[in-house]
Coordinates of C-alpha atoms in Angstrom, one line a residue:
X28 CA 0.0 0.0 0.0
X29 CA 1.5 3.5 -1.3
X30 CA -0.2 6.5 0.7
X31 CA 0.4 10.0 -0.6
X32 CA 0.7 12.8 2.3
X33 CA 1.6 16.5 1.9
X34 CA 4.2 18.1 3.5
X35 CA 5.0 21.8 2.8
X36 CA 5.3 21.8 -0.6
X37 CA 7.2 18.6 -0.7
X38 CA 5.7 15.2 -1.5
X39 CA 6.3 12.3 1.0
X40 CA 5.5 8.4 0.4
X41 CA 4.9 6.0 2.4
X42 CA 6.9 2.9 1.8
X43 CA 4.8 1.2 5.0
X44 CA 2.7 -2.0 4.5
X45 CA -0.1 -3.0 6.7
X46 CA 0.2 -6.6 8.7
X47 CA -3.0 -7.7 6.1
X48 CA -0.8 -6.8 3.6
X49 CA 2.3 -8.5 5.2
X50 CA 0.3 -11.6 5.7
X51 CA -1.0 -11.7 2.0
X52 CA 3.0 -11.6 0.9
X53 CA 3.5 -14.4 2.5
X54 CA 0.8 -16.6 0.2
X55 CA 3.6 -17.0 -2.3
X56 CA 4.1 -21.1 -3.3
X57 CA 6.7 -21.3 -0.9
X58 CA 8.0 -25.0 -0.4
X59 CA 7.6 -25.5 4.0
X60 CA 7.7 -28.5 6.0
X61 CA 6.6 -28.5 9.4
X62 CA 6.4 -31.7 11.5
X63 CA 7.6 -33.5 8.1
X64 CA 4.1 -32.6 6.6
X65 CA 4.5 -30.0 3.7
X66 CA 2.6 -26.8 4.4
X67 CA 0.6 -25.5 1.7
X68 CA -0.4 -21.8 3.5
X69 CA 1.8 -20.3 6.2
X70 CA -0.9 -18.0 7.7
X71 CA -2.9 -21.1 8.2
X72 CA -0.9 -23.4 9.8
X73 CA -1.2 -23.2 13.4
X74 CA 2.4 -24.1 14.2
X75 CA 3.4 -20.9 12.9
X76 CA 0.1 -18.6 12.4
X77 CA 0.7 -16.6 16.6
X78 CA 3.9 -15.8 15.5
X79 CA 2.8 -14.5 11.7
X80 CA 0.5 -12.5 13.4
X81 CA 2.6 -11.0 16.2
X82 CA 4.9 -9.7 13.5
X83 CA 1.8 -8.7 11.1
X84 CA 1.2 -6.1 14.5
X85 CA 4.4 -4.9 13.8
X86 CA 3.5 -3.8 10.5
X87 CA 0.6 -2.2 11.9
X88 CA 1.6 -0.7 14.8
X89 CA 4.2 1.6 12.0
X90 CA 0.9 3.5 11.4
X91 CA 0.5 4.5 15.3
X92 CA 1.4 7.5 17.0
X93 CA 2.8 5.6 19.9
X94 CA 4.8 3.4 17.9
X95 CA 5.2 5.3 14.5
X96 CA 8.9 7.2 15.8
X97 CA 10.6 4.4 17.0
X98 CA 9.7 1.6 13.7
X99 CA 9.8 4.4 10.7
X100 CA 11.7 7.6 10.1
X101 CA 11.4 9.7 6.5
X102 CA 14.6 8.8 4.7
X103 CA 15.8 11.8 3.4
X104 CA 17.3 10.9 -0.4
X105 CA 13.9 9.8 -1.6
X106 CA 11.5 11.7 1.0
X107 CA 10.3 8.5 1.6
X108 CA 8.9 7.0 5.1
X109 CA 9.9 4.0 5.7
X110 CA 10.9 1.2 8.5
X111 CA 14.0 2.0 10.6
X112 CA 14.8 -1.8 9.5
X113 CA 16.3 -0.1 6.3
X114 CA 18.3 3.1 8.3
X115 CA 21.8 3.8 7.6
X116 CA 23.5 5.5 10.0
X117 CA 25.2 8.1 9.5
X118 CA 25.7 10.1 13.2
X119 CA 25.7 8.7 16.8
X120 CA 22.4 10.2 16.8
X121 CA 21.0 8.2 13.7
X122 CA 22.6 5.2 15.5
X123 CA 20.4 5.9 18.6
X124 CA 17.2 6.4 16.5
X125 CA 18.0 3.2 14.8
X126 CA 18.2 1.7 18.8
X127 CA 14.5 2.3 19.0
X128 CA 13.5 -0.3 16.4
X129 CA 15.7 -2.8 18.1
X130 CA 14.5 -2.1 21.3
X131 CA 10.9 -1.8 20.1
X132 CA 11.2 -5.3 18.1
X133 CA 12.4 -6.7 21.7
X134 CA 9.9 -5.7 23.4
X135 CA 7.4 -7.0 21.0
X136 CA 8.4 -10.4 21.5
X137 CA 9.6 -10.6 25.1
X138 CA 13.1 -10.9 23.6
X139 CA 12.6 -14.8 22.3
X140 CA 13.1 -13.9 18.9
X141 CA 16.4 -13.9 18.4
X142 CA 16.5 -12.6 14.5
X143 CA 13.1 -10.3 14.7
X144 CA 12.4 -8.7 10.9
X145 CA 14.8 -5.6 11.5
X146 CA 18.0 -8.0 12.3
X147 CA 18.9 -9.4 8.6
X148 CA 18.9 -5.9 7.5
X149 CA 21.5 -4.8 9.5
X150 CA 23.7 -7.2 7.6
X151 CA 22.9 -5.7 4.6
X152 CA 23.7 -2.4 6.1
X153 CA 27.1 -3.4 7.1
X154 CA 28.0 -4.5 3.6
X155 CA 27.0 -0.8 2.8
X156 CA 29.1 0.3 5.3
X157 CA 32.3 -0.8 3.8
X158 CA 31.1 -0.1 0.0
X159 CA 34.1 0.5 -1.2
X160 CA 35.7 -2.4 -0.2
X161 CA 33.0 -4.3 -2.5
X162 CA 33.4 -1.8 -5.4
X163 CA 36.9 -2.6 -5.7
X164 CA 36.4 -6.6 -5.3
X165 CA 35.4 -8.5 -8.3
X166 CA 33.7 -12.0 -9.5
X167 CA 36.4 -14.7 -9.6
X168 CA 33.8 -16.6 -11.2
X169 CA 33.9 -16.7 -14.7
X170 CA 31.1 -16.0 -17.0
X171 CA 29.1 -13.7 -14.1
X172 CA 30.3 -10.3 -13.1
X173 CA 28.2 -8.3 -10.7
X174 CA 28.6 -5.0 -9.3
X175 CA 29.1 -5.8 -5.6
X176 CA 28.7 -2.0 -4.6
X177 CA 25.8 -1.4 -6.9
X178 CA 23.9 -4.1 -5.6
X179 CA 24.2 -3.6 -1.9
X180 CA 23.0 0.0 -2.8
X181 CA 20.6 -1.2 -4.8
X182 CA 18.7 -4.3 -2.6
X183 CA 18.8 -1.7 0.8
X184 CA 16.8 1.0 -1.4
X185 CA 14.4 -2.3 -2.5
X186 CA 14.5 -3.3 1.0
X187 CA 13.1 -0.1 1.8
X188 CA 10.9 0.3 -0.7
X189 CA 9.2 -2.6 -0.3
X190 CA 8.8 -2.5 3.5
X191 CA 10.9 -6.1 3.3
X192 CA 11.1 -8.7 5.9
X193 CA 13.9 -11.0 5.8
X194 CA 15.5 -13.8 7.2
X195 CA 19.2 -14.5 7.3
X196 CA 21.1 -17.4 7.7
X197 CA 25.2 -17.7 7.7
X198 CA 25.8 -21.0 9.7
X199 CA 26.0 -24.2 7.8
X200 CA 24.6 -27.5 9.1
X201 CA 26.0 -29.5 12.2
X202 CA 28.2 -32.3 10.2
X203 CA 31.1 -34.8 11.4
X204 CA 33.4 -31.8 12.5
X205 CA 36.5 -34.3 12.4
X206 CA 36.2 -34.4 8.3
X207 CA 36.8 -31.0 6.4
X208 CA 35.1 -32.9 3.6
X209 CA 31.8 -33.5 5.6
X210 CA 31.8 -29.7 6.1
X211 CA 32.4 -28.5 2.6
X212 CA 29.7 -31.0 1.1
X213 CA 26.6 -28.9 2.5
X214 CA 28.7 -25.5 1.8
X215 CA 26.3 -23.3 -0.6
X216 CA 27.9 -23.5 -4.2
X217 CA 27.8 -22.2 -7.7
X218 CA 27.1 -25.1 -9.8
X219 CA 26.3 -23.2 -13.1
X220 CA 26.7 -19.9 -14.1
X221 CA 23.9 -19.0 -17.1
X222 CA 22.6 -15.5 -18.4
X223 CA 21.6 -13.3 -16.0
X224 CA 22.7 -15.1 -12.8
X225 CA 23.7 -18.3 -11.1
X226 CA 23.2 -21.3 -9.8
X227 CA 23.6 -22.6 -6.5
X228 CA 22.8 -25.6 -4.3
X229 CA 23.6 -26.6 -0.4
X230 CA 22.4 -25.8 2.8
X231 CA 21.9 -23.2 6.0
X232 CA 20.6 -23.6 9.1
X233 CA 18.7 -21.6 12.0
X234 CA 17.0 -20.0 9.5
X235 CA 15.2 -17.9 12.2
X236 CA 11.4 -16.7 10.4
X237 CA 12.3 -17.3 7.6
X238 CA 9.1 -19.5 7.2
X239 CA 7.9 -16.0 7.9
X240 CA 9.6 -13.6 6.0
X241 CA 9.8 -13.0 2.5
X242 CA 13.6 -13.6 1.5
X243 CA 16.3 -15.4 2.8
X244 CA 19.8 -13.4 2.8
X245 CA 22.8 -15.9 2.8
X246 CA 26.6 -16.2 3.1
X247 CA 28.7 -19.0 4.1
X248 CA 29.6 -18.5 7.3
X249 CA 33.3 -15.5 7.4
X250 CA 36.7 -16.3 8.0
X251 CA 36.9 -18.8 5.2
X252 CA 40.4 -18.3 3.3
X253 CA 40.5 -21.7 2.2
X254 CA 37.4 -22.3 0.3
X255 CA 36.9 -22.6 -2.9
X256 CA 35.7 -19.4 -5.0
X257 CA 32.3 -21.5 -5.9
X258 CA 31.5 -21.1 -2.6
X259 CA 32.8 -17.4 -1.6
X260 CA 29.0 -16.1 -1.8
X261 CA 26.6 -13.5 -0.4
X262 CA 23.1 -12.7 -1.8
X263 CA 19.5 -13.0 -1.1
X264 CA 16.6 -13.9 -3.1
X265 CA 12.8 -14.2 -2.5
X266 CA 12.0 -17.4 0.0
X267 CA 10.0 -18.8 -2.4
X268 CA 12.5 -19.1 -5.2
X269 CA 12.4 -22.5 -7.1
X270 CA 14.4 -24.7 -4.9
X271 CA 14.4 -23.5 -1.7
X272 CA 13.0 -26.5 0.6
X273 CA 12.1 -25.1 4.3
X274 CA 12.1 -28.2 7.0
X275 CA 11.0 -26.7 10.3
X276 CA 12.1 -27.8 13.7
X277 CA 10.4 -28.4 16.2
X278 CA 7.6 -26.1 17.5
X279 CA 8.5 -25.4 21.5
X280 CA 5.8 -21.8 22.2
X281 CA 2.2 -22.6 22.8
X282 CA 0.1 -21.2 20.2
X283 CA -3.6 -21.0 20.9
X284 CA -3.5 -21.5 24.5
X285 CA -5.0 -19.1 27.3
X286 CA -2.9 -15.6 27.4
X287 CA -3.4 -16.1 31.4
X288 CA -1.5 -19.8 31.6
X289 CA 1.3 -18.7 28.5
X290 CA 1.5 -14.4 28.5
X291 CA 4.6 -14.9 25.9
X292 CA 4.1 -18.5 24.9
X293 CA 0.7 -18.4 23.0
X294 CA 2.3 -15.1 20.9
X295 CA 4.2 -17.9 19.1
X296 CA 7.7 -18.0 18.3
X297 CA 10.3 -17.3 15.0
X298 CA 10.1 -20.8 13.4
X299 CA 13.8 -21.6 12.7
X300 CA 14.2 -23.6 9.4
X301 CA 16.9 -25.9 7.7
X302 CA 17.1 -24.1 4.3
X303 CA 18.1 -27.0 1.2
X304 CA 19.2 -24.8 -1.7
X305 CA 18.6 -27.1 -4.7
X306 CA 19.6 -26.2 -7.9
X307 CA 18.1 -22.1 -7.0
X308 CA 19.2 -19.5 -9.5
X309 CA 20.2 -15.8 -7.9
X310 CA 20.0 -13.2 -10.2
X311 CA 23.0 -10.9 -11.1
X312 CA 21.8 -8.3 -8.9
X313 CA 21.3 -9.8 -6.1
X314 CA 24.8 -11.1 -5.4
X315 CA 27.2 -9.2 -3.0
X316 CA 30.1 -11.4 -3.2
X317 CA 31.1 -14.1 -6.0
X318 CA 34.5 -16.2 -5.7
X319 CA 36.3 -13.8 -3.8
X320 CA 37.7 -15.3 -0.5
X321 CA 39.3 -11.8 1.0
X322 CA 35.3 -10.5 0.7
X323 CA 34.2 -13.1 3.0
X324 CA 36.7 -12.4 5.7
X325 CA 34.5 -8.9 5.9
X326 CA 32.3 -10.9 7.8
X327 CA 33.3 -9.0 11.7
X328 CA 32.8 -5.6 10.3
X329 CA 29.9 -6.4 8.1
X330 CA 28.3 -8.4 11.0
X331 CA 28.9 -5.4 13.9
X332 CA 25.5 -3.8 13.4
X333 CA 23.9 -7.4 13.8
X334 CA 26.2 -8.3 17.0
X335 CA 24.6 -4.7 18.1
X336 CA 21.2 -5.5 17.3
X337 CA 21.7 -9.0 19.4
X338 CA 23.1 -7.0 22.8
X339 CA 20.5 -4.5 22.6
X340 CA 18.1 -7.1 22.6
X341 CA 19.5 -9.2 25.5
X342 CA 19.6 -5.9 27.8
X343 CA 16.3 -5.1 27.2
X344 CA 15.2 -8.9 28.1
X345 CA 17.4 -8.5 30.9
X346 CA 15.5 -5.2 31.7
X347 CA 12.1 -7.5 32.0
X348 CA 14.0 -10.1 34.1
X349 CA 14.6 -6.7 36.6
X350 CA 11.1 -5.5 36.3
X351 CA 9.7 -9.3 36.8
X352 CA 11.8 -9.6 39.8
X353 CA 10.7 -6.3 41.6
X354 CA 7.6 -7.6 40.9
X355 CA 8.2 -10.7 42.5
X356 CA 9.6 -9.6 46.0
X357 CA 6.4 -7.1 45.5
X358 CA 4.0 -9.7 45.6
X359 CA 5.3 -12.4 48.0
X360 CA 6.4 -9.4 50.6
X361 CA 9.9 -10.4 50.1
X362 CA 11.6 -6.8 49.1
X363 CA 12.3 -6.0 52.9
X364 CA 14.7 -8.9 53.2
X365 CA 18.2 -8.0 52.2
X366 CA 19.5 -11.4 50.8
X367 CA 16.4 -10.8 48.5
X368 CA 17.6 -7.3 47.6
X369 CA 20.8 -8.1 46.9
X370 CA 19.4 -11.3 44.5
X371 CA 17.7 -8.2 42.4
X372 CA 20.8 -6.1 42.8
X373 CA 22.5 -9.0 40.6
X374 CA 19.7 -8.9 38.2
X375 CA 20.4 -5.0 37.9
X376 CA 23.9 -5.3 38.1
X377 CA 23.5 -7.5 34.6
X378 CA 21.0 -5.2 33.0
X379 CA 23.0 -2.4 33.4
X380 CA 26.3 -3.4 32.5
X381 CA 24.3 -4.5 29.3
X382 CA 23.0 -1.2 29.1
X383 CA 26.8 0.6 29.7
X384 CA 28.5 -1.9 27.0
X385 CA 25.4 -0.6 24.4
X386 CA 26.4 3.3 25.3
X387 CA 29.8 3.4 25.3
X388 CA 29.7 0.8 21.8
X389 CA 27.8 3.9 20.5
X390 CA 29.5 6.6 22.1
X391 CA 33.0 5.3 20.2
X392 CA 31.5 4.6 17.3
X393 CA 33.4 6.0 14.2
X394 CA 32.2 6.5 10.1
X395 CA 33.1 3.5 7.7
X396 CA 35.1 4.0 4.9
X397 CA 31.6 5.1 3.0
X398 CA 30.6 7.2 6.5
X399 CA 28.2 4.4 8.2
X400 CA 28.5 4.9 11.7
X401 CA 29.8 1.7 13.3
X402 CA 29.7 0.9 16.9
X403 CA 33.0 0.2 18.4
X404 CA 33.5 -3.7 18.0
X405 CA 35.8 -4.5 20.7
X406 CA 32.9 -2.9 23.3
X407 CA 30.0 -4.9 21.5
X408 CA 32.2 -8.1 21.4
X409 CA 33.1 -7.8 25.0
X410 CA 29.5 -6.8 26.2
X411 CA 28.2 -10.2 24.3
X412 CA 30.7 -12.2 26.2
X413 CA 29.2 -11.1 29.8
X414 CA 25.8 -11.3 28.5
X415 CA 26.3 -15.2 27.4
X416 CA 28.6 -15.7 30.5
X417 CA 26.1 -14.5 33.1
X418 CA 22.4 -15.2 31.7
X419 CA 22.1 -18.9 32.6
X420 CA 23.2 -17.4 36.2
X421 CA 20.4 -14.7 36.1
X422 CA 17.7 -16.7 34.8
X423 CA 18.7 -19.0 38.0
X424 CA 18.0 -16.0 40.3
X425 CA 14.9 -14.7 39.3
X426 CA 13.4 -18.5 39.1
X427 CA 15.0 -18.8 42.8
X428 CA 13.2 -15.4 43.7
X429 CA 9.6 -17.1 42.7
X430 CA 10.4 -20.4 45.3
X431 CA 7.4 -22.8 44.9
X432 CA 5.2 -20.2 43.1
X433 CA 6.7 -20.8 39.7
X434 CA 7.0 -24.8 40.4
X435 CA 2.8 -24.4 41.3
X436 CA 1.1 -23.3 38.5
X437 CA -2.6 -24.8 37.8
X438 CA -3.6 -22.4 34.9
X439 CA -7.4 -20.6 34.7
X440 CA -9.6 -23.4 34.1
X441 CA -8.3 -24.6 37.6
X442 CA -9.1 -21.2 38.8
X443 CA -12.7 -21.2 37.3
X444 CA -13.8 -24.4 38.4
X445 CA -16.1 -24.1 40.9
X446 CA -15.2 -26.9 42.8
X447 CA -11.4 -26.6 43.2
X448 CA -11.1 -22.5 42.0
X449 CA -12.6 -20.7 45.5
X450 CA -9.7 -23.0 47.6
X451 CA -6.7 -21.7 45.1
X452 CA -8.4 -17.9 45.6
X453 CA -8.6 -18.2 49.3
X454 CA -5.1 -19.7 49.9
X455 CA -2.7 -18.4 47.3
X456 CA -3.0 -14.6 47.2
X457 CA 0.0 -12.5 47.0
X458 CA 1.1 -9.6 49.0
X459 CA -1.8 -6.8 47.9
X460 CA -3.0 -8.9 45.1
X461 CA -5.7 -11.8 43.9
X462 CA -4.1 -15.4 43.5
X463 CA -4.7 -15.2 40.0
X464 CA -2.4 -11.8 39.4
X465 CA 0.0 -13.4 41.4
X466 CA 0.2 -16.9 38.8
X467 CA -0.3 -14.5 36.0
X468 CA 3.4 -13.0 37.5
X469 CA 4.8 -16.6 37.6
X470 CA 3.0 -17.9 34.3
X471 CA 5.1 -15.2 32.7
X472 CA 8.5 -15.8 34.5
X473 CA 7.8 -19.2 33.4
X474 CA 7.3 -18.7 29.9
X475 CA 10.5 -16.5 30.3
X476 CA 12.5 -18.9 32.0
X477 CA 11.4 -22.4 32.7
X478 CA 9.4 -23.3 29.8
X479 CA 10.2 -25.2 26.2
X480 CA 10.6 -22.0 24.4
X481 CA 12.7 -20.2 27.3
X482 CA 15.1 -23.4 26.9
X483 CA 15.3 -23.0 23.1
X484 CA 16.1 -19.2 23.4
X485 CA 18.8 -19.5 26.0
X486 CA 20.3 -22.5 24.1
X487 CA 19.9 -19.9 21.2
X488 CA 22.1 -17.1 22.7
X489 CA 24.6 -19.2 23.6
X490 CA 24.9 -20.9 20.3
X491 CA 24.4 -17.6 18.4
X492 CA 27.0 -15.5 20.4
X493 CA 29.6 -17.8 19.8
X494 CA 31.8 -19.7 22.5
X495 CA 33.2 -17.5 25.1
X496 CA 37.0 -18.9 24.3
X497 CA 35.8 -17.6 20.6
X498 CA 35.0 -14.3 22.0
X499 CA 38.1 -13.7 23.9
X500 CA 40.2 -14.6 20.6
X501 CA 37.9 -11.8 18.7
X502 CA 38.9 -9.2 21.4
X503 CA 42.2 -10.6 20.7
X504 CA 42.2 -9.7 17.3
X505 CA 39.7 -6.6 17.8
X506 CA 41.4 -4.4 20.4
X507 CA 44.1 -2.1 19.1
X508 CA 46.6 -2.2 22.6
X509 CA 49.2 0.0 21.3
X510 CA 47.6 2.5 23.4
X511 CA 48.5 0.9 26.4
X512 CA 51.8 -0.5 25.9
X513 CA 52.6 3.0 25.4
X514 CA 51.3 4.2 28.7
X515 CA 53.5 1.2 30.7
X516 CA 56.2 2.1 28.6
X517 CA 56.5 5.8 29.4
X518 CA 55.2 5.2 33.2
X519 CA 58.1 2.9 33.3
X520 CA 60.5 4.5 31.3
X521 CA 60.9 2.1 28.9
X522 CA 62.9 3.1 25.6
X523 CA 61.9 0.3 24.0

């Protein structure tokens, strides 16, 4: 939907879709397997239809006053407004308004989508960042020759344009690590070059919503130097593209039950999908990087807003987890004891360390070599290193902070029976507060915490951060320490 406004004497489009409109994109022949039966309508398939919907809201809710400044801003070369997805930015304060869409998109789903629609994006926004770079780099495969540079420009202005929700996917499958060969056999690879584009076949994983979304951007996973240049490639094309075979896993939220016995868990979840590439053909256009090895070891830079994106997300869930715990001591007249203060002073300790790493990532950041602001990598990479190191230790608190309520949940209909409901009423009320506000409390600490989904997401952080050991070697290589050597050196007196 295009809607014309006046301002001044300028014109400004809207570039926003509606969620009916977002669902209706999403009826597009796409191949999907869910529970190994092939899915012929996404919207209608109840495995994934709550979390279609929550992020059809999100399309709505662009449209809001309440909403409307932290999801879309008017993108000044084409006097255009569209989603904050798309921003580049190119001050510390464009970095902050771009903040507001990540923290808004957290918010929406309690934090247990780990790639909401803005994430992918922000890949293709560090490939604009270093544009150059990717001007200068050409196809080492013959017979297809695509402007790197051009096309980055050009899929973020389609991106935008089209109000585009995207998946991404970088990590190959899980295969017998101890064989290089068993690695390289599901590696995404050009099998044919023909007019107008190429061919590829192989696999990702975690495809997070991309059952959801409407194109599926793709790399094999950075740092490769040894690789062959038939599989050095980045690009994106439409999720239903002949070829592409979606095979869910498991479904761990609870879709269609009670919002009072799952507050998050009936929302639904980002349906993560193994991706089979199978023969798919990717235009000229929409390829980013074709043969060249040194382009995929771009993948830190390139990747800084997304590693961003993820610690903003995991301080506002640790925000909730403070907000759930005040609410806790609260209720079961706990908050005058001091070993219970200090248990939330740990849970605010986390969130705000979070919360510092985020600021001081932005207030370092520095332009790109085509003026992106970037936040400082070496404070992003250090902040998602305490953030995986201390949730499962967090999550442990506030579950500890509930005691038995979070272990005795019975759910409404328990409450409404009249034969069992009045004895639950009369004997489980909280500290100012009905029994039933009080298990609403707990039925969302559980969905947070203790529940299927709560385990996929925090087996999901860890996973997607990376190993801690893997961090510390990227602050290794990150962290310029010439700086400090210096300062010993001339403390010291050192001439050397």
């Amino acid at each position: 939907m295009v809607n014309t406004l006046s301002a001044a004497k300028t014109k400004v489009v809207s570039r926003l879709k509606t969620g009916d409109e977002f669902k209706a994109s999403l009826d597009d022949g796409r191949q999907l397997w869910v529970g190994g039966k092939r899915v012929e309508k996404v919207t209608d398939e109840p495995a994934l239809k709550a979390g279609v919907d929550l992020l059809a809201s999100m399309f709505d809710d662009q449209f809001t006053e309440e909403y409307a400044d932290a999801t879309t801003y008017l993108e000044p070369t084409t006097n255009e407004i569209v989603s904050r997805s798309w921003q580049i930015p190119r001050t510390r304060q464009d970095l902050e308004d771009r903040r507001k869409m990540i923290e808004y998109t957290s918010l929406k789903t309690g934090g247990t989508f780990g790639r909401p629609p803005d994430l992918a994006p922000a890949i293709a926004v560090g490939l604009a960042a270093y544009l150059p770079t990717f001007k200068a780099k050409k196809s080492l495969v013959d017979g297809c020759s695509p402007d790197f540079a051009e096309n980055i420009e050009s899929y973020i202005a389609f991106g935008r344009e089209n109000n585009l929700t995207a998946s991404e996917s970088l990590a190959g499958p899980q295969t017998d690590r101890s064989d290089p060969k068993a690695a390289e056999g599901s590696l995404l690879r050009v099998k044919s070059v023909e007019k107008g584009g190429i061919r590829i076949s192989g696999a990702k994983t975690v495809g997070s919503i991309a059952a959801q979304a409407n194109e599926i951007f793709f790399t094999n996973l950075g740092g490769i130097q040894s690789t062959p240049a038939d599989a050095c490639i980045w690009g994106s094309v439409p999720i239903n593209t002949p070829g592409i075979k979606m095979i869910s896993r498991e479904m761990v939220s609870q879709p269609g039950s009670d919002p009072f016995d799952h507050p998050v868990g009936h929302r639904g979840e980002e349906a993560d999908q193994f991706i089979v590439f199978d023969n798919v053909f990717v235009p000229t256009e929409r390829i980013f990087n074709l043969g060249d090895p040194t382009a995929m070891q771009w993948y830190g830079p390139v990747c800084v807003f997304a590693h961003w994106h993820v610690l903003t997300r995991l301080a506002v869930k640790a925000e909730l987890f403070v907000g759930a715990g005040q609410m806790v001591i609260e209720v079961l007249g706990t908050d005058k004891i001091p070993a219970v203060q200090m248990m939330l002073g740990e849970l605010i300790e986390y969130a705000q360390t979070l919360r510092a790493f985020i600021y001081a990532a932005e207030a370092k950041a520095k332009p790109t070599e085509a003026d992106v602001m970037a936040p400082d990598v070496g404070m992003l990479t250090a902040g998602r290193l305490y953030s995986i190191q201390h949730y499962p230790r967090i999550i442990h608190i506030l579950q500890e902070m509930c005691g038995q309520g979070l272990v005795m949940r019975f759910g409404k209909a328990a409450y409404q029976n009249p034969e069992i409901g009045h004895h639950l009423k009369d004997l489980l009320p909280g500290h100012g507060v009905s029994a039933m506000q009080k298990e609403l409390l707990m039925n969302f600490i559980w969905d947070m915490t203790a529940s299927a989904l709560a385990g996929r997401v925090a087996l999901f952080e860890n996973v997607n951060a990376s190993p801690a050991p893997r961090l510390r070697a990227r602050l290794f290589d990150e962290v310029d320490r010439k700086g400090y050597v210096a300062q010993v050196k001339k403390l010291a007196g050192m001439d050397w």
